[in-house]
mmCIF file of C-alpha atoms in Angstrom:
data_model
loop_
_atom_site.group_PDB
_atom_site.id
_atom_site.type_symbol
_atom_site.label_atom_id
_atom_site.label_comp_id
_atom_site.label_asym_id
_atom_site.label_seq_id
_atom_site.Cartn_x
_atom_site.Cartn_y
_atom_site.Cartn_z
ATOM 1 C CA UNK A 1 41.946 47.351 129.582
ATOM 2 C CA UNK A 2 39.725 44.661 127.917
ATOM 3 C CA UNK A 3 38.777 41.613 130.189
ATOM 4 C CA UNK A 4 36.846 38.428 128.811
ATOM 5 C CA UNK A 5 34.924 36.011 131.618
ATOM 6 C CA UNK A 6 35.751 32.695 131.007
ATOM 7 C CA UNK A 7 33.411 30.168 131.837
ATOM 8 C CA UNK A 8 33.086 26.169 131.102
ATOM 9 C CA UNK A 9 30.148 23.921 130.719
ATOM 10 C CA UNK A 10 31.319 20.339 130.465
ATOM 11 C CA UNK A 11 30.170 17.115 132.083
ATOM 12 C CA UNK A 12 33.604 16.793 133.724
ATOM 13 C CA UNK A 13 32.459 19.521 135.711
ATOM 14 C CA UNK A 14 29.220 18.910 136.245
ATOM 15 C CA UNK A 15 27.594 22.045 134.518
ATOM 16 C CA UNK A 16 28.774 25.804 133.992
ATOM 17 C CA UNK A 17 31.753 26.849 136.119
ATOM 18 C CA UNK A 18 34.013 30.325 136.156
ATOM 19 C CA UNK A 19 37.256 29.671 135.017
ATOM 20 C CA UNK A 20 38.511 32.872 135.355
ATOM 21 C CA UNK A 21 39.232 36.431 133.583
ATOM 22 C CA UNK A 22 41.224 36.736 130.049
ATOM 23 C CA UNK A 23 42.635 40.266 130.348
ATOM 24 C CA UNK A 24 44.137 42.704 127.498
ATOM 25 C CA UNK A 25 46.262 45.827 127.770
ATOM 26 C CA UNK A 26 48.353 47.706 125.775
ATOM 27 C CA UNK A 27 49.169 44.363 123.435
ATOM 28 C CA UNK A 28 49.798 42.417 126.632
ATOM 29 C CA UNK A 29 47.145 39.529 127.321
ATOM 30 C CA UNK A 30 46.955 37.784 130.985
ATOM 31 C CA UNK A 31 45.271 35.210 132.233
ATOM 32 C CA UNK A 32 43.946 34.867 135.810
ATOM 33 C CA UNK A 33 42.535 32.056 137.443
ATOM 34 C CA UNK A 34 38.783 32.408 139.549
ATOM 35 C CA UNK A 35 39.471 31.222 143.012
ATOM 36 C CA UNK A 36 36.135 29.077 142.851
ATOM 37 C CA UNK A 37 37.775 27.637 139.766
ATOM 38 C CA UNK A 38 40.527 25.987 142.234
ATOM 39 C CA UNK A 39 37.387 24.775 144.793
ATOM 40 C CA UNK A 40 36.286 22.551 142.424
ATOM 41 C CA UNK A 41 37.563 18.987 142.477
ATOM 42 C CA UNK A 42 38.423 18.350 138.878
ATOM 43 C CA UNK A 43 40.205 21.670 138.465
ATOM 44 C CA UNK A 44 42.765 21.701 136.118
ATOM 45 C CA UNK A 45 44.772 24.088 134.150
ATOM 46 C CA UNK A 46 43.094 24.817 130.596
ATOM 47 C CA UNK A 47 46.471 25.629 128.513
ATOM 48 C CA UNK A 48 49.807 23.867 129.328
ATOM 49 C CA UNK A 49 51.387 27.521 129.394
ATOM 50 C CA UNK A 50 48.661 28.708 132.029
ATOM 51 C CA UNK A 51 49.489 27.152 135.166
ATOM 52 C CA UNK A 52 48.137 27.082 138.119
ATOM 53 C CA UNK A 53 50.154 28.738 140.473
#
């Protein structure tokens, strides 16, 4: 399995946050949210097909 950090750095957010953790397997990709991403007031999801839940 791959997986890929994703971070942010953006004034909404008041400097670099985790976002969460792009994985890759066997032609399948995933994406998982970092629970510190949801601690953070203006939290939001980053694709309309990656929600939240």
């Amino acid at each position: 399995m791959n997986t890929l950090e994703v971070w942010m750095d953006s004034n909404l957010l008041e400097g670099l946050q985790r976002v969460g953790t792009l994985h890759h397997e066997h032609g399948h990709i995933r994406f998982d949210y970092a629970r510190e991403w949801f601690d953070h007031l203006c939290h939001f999801n980053i694709d309309p097909d990656l929600s939240l839940d």
